[in-house]
mmCIF file of C-alpha atoms in Angstrom:
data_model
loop_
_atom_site.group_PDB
_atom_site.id
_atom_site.type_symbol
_atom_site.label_atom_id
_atom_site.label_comp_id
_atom_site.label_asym_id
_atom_site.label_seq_id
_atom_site.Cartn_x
_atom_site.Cartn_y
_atom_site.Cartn_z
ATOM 1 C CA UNK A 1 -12.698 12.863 -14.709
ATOM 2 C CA UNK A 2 -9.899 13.318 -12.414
ATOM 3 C CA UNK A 3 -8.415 10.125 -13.364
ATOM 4 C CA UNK A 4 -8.680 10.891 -16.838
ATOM 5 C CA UNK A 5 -6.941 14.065 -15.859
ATOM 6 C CA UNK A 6 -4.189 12.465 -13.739
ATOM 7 C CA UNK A 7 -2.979 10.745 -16.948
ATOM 8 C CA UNK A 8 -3.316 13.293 -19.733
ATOM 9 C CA UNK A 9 0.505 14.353 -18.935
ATOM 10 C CA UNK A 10 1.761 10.357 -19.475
ATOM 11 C CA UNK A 11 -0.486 9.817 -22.757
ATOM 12 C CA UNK A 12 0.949 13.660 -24.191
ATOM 13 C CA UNK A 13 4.676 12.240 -23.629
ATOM 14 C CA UNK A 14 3.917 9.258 -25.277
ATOM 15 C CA UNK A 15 2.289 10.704 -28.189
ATOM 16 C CA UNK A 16 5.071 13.317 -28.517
ATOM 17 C CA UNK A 17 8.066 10.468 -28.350
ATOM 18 C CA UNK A 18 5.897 8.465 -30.774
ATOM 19 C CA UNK A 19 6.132 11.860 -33.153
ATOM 20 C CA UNK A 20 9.375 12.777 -32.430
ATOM 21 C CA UNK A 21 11.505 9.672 -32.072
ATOM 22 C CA UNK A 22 10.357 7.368 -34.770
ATOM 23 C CA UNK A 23 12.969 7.619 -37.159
ATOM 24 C CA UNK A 24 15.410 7.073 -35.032
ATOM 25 C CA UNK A 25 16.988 3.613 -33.594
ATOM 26 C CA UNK A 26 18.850 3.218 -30.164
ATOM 27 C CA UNK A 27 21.197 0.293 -29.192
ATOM 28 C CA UNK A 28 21.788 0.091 -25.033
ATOM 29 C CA UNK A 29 18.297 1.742 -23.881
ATOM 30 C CA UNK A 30 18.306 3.273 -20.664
ATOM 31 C CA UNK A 31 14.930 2.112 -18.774
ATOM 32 C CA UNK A 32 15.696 3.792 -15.266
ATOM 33 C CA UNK A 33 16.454 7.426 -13.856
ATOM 34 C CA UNK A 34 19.484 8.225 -14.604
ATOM 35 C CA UNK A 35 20.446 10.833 -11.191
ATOM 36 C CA UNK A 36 23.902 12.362 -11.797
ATOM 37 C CA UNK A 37 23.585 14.613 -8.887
ATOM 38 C CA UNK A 38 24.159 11.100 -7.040
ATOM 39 C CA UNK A 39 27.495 10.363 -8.244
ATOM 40 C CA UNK A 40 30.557 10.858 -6.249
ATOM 41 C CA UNK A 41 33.692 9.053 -8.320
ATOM 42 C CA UNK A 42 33.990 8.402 -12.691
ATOM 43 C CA UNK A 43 31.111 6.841 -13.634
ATOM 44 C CA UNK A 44 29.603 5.477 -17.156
ATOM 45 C CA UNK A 45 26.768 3.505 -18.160
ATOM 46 C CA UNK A 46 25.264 3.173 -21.570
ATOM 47 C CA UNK A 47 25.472 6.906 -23.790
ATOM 48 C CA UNK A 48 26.734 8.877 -20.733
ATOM 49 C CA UNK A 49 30.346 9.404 -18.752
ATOM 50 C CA UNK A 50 30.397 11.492 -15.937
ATOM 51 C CA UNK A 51 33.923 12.954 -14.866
ATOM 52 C CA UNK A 52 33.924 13.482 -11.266
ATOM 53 C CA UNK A 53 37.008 15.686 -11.370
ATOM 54 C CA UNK A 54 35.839 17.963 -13.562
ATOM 55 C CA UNK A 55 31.920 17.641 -13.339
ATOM 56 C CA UNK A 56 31.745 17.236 -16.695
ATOM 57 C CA UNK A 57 28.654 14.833 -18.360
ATOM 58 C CA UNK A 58 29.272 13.485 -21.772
ATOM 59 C CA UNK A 59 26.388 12.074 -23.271
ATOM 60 C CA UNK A 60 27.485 10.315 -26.546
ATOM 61 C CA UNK A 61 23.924 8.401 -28.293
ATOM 62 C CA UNK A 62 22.000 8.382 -25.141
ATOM 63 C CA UNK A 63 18.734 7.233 -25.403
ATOM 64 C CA UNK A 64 16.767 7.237 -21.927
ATOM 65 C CA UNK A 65 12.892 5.954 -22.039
ATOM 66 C CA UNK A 66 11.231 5.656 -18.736
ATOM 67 C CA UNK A 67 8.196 5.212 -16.931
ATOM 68 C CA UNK A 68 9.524 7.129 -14.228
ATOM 69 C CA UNK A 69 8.925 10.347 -12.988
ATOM 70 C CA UNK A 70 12.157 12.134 -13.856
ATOM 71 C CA UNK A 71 14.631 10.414 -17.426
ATOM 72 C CA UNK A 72 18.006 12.220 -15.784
ATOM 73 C CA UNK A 73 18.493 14.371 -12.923
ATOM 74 C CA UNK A 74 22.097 16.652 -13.065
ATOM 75 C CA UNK A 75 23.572 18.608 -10.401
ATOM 76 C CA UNK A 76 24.796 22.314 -10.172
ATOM 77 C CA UNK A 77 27.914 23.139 -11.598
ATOM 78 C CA UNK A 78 27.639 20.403 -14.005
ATOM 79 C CA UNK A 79 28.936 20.818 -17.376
ATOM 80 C CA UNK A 80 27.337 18.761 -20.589
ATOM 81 C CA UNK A 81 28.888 17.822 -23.532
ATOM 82 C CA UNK A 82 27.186 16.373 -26.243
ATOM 83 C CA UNK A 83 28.084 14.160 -29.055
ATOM 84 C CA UNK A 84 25.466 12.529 -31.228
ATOM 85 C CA UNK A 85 21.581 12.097 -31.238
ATOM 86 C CA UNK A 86 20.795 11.866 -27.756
ATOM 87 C CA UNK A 87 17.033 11.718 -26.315
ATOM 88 C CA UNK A 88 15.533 11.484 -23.101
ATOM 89 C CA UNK A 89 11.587 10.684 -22.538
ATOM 90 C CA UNK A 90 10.070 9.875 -19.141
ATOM 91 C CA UNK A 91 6.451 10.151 -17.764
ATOM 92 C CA UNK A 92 7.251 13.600 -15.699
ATOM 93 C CA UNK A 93 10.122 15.449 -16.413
ATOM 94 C CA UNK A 94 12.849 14.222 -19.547
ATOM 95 C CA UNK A 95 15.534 16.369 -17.884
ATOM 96 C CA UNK A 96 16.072 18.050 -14.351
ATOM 97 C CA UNK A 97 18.729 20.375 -13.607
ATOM 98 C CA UNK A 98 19.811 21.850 -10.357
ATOM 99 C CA UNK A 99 21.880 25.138 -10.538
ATOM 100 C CA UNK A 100 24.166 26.157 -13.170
ATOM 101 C CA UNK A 101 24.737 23.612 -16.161
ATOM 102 C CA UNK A 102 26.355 24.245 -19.388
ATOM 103 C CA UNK A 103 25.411 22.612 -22.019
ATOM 104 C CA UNK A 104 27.596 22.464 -25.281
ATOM 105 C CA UNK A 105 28.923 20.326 -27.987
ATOM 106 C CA UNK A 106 27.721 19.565 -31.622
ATOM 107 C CA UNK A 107 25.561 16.995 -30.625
ATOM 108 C CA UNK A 108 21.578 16.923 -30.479
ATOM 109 C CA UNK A 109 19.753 16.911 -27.460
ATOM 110 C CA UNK A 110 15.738 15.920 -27.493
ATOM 111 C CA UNK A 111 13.544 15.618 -24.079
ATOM 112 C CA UNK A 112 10.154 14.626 -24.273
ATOM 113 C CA UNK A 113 8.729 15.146 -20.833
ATOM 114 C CA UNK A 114 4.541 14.812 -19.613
ATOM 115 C CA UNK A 115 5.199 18.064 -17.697
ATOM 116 C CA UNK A 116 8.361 19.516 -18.720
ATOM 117 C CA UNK A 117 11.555 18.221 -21.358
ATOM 118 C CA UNK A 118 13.809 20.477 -19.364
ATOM 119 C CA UNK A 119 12.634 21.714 -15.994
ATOM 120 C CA UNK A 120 15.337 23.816 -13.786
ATOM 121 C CA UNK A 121 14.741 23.678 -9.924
ATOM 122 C CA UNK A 122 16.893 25.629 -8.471
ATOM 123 C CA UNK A 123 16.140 28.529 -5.677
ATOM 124 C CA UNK A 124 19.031 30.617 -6.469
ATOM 125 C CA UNK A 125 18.314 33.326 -8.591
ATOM 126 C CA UNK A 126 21.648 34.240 -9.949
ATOM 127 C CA UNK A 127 22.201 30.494 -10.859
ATOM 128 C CA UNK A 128 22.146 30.238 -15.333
ATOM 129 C CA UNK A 129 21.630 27.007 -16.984
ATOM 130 C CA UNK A 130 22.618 28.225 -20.434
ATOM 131 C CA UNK A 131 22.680 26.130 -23.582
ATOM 132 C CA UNK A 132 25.465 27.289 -26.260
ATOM 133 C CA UNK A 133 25.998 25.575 -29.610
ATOM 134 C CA UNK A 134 24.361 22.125 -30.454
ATOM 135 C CA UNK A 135 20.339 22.100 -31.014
ATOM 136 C CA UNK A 136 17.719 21.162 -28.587
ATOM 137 C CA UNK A 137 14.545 20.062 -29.201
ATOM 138 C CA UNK A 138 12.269 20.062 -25.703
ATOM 139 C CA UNK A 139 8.817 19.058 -25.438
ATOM 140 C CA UNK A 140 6.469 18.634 -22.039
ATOM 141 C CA UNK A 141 2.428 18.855 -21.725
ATOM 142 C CA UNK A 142 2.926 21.786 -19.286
ATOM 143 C CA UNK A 143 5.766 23.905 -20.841
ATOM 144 C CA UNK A 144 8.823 22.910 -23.295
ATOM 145 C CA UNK A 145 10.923 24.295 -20.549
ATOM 146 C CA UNK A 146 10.142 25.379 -17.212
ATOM 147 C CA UNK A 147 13.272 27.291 -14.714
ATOM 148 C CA UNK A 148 10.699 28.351 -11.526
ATOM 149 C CA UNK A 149 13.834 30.845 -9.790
ATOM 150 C CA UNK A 150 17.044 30.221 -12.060
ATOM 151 C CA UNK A 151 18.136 32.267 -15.731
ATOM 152 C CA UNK A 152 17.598 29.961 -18.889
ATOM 153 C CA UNK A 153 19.948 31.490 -21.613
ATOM 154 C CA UNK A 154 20.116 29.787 -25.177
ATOM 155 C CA UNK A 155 23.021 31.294 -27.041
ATOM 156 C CA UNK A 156 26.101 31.472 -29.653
ATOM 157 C CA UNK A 157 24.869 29.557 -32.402
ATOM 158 C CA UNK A 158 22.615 27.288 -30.226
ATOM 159 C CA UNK A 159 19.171 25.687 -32.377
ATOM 160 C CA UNK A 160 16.452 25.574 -30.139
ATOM 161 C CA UNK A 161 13.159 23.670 -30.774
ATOM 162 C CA UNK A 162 10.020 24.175 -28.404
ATOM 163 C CA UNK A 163 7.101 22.286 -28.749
ATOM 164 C CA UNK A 164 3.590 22.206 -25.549
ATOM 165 C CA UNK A 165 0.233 22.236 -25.596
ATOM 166 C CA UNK A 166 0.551 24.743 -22.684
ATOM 167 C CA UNK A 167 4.069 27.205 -22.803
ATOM 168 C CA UNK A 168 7.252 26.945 -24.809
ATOM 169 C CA UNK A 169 9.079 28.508 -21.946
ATOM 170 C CA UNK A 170 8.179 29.467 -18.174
ATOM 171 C CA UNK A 171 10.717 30.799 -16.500
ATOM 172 C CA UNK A 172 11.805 34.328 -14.753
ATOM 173 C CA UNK A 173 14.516 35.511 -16.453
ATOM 174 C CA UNK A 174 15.195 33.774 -20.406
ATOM 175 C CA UNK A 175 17.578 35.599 -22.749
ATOM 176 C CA UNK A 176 17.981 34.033 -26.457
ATOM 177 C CA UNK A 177 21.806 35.829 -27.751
ATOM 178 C CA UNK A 178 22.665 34.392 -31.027
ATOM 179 C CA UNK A 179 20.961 31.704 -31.556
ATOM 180 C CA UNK A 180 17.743 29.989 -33.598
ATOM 181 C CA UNK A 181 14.157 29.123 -31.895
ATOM 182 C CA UNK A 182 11.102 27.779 -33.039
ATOM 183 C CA UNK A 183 8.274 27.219 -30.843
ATOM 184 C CA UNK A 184 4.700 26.585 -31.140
ATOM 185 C CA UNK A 185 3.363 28.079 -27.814
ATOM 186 C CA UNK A 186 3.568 31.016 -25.447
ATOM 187 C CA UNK A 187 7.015 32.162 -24.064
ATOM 188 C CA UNK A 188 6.246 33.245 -20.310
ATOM 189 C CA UNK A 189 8.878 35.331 -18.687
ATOM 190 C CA UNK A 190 8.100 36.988 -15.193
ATOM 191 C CA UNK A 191 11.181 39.321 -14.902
ATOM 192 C CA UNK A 192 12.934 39.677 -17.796
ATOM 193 C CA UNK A 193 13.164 38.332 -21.507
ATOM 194 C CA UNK A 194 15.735 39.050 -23.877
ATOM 195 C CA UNK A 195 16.173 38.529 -27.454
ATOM 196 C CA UNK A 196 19.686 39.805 -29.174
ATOM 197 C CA UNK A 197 20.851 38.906 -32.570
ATOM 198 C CA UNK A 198 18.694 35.981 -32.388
ATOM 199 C CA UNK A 199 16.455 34.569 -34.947
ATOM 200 C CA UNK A 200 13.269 33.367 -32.913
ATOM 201 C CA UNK A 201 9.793 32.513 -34.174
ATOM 202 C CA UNK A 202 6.800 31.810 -32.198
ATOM 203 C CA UNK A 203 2.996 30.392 -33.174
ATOM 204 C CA UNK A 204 1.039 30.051 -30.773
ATOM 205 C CA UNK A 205 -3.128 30.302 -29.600
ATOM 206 C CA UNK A 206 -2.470 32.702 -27.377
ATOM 207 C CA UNK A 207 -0.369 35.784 -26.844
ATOM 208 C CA UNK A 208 2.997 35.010 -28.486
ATOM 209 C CA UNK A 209 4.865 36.467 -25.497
ATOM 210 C CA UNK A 210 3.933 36.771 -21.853
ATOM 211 C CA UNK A 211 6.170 39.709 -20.332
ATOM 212 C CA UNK A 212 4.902 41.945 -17.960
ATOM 213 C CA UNK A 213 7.968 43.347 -16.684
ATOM 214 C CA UNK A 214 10.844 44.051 -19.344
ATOM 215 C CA UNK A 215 11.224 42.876 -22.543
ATOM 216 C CA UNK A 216 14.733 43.921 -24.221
ATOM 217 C CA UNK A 217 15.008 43.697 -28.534
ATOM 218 C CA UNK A 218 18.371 44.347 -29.757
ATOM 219 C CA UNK A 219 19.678 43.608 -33.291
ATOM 220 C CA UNK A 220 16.669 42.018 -34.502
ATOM 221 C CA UNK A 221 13.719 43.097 -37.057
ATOM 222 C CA UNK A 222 9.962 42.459 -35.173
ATOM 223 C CA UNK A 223 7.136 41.078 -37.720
ATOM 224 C CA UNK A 224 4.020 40.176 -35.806
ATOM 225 C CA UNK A 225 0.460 39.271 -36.699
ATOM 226 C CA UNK A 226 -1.933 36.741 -35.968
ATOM 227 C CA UNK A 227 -0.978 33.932 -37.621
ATOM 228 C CA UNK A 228 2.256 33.181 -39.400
ATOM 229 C CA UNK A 229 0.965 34.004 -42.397
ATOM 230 C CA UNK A 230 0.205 37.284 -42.087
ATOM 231 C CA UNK A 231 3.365 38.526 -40.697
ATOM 232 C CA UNK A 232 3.730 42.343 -41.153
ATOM 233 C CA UNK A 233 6.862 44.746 -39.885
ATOM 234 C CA UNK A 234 5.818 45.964 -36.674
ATOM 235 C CA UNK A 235 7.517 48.408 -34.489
ATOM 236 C CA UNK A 236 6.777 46.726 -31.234
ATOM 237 C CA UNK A 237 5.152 43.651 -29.555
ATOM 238 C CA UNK A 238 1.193 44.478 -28.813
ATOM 239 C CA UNK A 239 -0.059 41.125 -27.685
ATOM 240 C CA UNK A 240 -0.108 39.142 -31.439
ATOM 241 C CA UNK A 241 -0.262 35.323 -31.561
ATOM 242 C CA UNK A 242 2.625 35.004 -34.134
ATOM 243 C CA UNK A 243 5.927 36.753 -33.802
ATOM 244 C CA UNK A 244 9.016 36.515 -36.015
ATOM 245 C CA UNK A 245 12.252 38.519 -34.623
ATOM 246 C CA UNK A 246 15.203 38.211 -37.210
ATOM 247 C CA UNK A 247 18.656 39.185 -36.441
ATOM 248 C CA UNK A 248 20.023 42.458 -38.292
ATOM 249 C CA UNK A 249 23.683 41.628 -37.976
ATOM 250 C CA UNK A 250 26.455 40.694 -35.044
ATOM 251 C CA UNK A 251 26.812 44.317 -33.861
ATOM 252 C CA UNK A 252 25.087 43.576 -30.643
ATOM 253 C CA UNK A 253 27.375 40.540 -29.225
ATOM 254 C CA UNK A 254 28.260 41.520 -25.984
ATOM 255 C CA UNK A 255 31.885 40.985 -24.069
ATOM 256 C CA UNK A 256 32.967 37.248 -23.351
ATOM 257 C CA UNK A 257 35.063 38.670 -20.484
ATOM 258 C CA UNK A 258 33.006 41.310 -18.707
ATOM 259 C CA UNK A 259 29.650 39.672 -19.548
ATOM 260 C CA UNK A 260 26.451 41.789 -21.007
ATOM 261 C CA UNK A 261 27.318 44.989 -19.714
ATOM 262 C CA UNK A 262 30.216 45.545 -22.813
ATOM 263 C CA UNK A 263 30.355 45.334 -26.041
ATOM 264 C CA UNK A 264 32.443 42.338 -27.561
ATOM 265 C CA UNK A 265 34.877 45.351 -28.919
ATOM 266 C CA UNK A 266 35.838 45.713 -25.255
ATOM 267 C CA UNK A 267 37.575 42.240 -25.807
ATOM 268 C CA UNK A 268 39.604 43.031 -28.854
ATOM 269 C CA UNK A 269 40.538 45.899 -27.613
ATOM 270 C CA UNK A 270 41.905 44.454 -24.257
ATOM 271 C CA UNK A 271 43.326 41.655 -26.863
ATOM 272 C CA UNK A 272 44.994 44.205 -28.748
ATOM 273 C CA UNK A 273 47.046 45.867 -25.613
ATOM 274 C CA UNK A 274 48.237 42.362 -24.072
ATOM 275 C CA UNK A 275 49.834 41.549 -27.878
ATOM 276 C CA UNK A 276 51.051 45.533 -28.383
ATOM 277 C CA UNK A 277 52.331 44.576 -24.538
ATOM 278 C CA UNK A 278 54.061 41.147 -25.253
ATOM 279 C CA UNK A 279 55.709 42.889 -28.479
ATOM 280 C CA UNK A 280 57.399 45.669 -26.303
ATOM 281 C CA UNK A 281 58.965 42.945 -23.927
ATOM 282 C CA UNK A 282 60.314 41.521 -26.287
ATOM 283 C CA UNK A 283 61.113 44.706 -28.859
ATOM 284 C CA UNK A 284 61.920 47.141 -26.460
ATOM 285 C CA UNK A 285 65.313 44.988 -24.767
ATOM 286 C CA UNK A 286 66.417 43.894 -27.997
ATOM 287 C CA UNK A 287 66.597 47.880 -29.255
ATOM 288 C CA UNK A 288 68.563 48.748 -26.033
ATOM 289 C CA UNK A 289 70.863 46.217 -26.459
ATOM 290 C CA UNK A 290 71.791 46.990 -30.378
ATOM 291 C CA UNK A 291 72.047 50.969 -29.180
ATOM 292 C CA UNK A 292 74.536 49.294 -26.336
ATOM 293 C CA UNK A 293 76.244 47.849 -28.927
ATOM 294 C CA UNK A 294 76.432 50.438 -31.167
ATOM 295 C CA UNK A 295 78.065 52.780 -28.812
ATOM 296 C CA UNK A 296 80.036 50.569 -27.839
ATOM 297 C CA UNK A 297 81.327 49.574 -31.547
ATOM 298 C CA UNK A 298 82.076 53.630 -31.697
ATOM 299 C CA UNK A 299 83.720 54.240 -28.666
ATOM 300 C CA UNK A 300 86.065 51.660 -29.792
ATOM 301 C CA UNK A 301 87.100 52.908 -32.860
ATOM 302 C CA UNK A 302 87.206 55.811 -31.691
ATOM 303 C CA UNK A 303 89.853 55.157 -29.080
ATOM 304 C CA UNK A 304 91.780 52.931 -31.852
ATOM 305 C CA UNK A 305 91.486 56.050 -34.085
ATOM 306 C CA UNK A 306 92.909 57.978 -31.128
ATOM 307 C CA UNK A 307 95.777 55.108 -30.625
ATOM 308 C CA UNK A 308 97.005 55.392 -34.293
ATOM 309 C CA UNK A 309 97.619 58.992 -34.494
#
């Protein structure tokens, strides 16, 4: 039994890149861990450029399938751009990220994983991996996505796709802002969960959500129930299998330049003084300069007026 066991995770990833990547076609497979965190100068191989200057990752069509434990492995402070399909499958984990990564671009990003499609390990707490625009699509036998100390943030206009036999999510802190998910299991949050302006529906066996601690609703209208189908309006979360939150407008997007803490009108506002600002320096010296001229135009004729009489 515990062999049987031992490779339940390998035969789940297999079955889920069967289901998931059928359709598509890849030229320039990559068959071996790709580890980013490794690289120290430019560096490309097939689907993926890394920038050393800039620790930027662009993965353009990258398909990774592996055997091994871990499809990519990218290091804090990384930034990822993506362009294209791109999919990574590999017996453990599809993708591992250390520390704060950014992922953005139009591009598609799927990880198929036997534990986890995107697993964050690192032990810094205030460290976000935050995915912003594109659309991921994460699946792993244990959870969808797992972050064990790091913030997981999926936001402005990002289309997010979870799909486990165990969690959708398992993380500490996890705030969805402004963005679209669908998962089919559990979302497990120790600390703190947030959903803002966000449309996000869950189905699941179990308890939709898992959060003991705080769970923070703003913008959005909660339906809840057992089963997708029998969605009702509900004024808050009790513990239902199926939850639907839909976003009630953009009133709740919060300051690019001071963070959550302010309202996004903080930003026009600001916006609005460095223009009014820039208009006076340039306004203000040209008005002088006609009232300079101006008295001086008078105080000329005036002495010529003088001169003639």
């Amino acid at each position: 039994m515990r062999n049987k066991k031992r490779f339940l995770p390998v035969l789940l990833a297999a079955a889920l890149a069967a289901a998931l990547l059928a359709p598509a076609s890849f030229a320039g497979t990559v068959t071996e861990t790709v580890n980013v965190q490794y690289f120290n100068k430019n560096t490309s191989g097939d689907g993926y450029y890394w920038n050393n200057r800039t620790d930027t990752l662009t993965l353009t069509d990258l398909h990774i399938t592996t055997q091994s434990a871990y499809g990519m492995r990218i290091p804090d402070g990384a930034v990822v751009e993506l362009v294209g399909d791109n999919v990574i499958s590999a017996a453990s984990v599809a993708l591992a990220v250390e520390g704060d990564v950014t992922f953005k671009g139009d591009g598609t990003l799927t990880l198929v994983g036997g534990q986890y499609g995107l697993y964050g390990y690192a032990t810094d707490k205030s460290l976000i991996a935050r995915f912003m625009a594109g659309e991921l699509t994460a699946a792993g036998g244990e959870a969808a996505v797992c972050f064990d100390t790091a913030k997981f943030f999926a936001e402005n206009g990002a289309k997010v796709t979870l799909k486990s036999d165990g969690l959708a999510v398992s993380g500490v802190a996890v705030k969805f802002l402004d963005c679209t998910v669908d998962a089919n299991a559990p979302i497990a949050v120790s600390q703190q969960l947030v959903i803002q302006n966000a449309d996000v529906t869950v189905s699941a066996g179990a308890p939709a959500l898992d959060c003991p601690r705080t769970l923070t609703l703003s913008n959005v209208k909660l339906e809840a129930g057992p089963s997708i189908a029998s969605l009702a309006a509900a004024e808050s979360y009790g513990g239902e299998f199926a939850v639907r939150f839909t976003h009630t407008g953009r009133a709740g997007r919060t300051s690019i330049l001071f963070g959550d803490s302010c309202p996004a009108f903080v930003d026009y506002i600001l916006l609005a003084a460095v223009l009014a600002g820039a208009a006076a320096a340039v306004v203000l010296p040209i008005r002088r300069q006609k009232k300079k001229d101006a008295a001086a135009r008078a105080a000329y004729e005036e002495m010529m007026n003088s001169t003639k009489k």
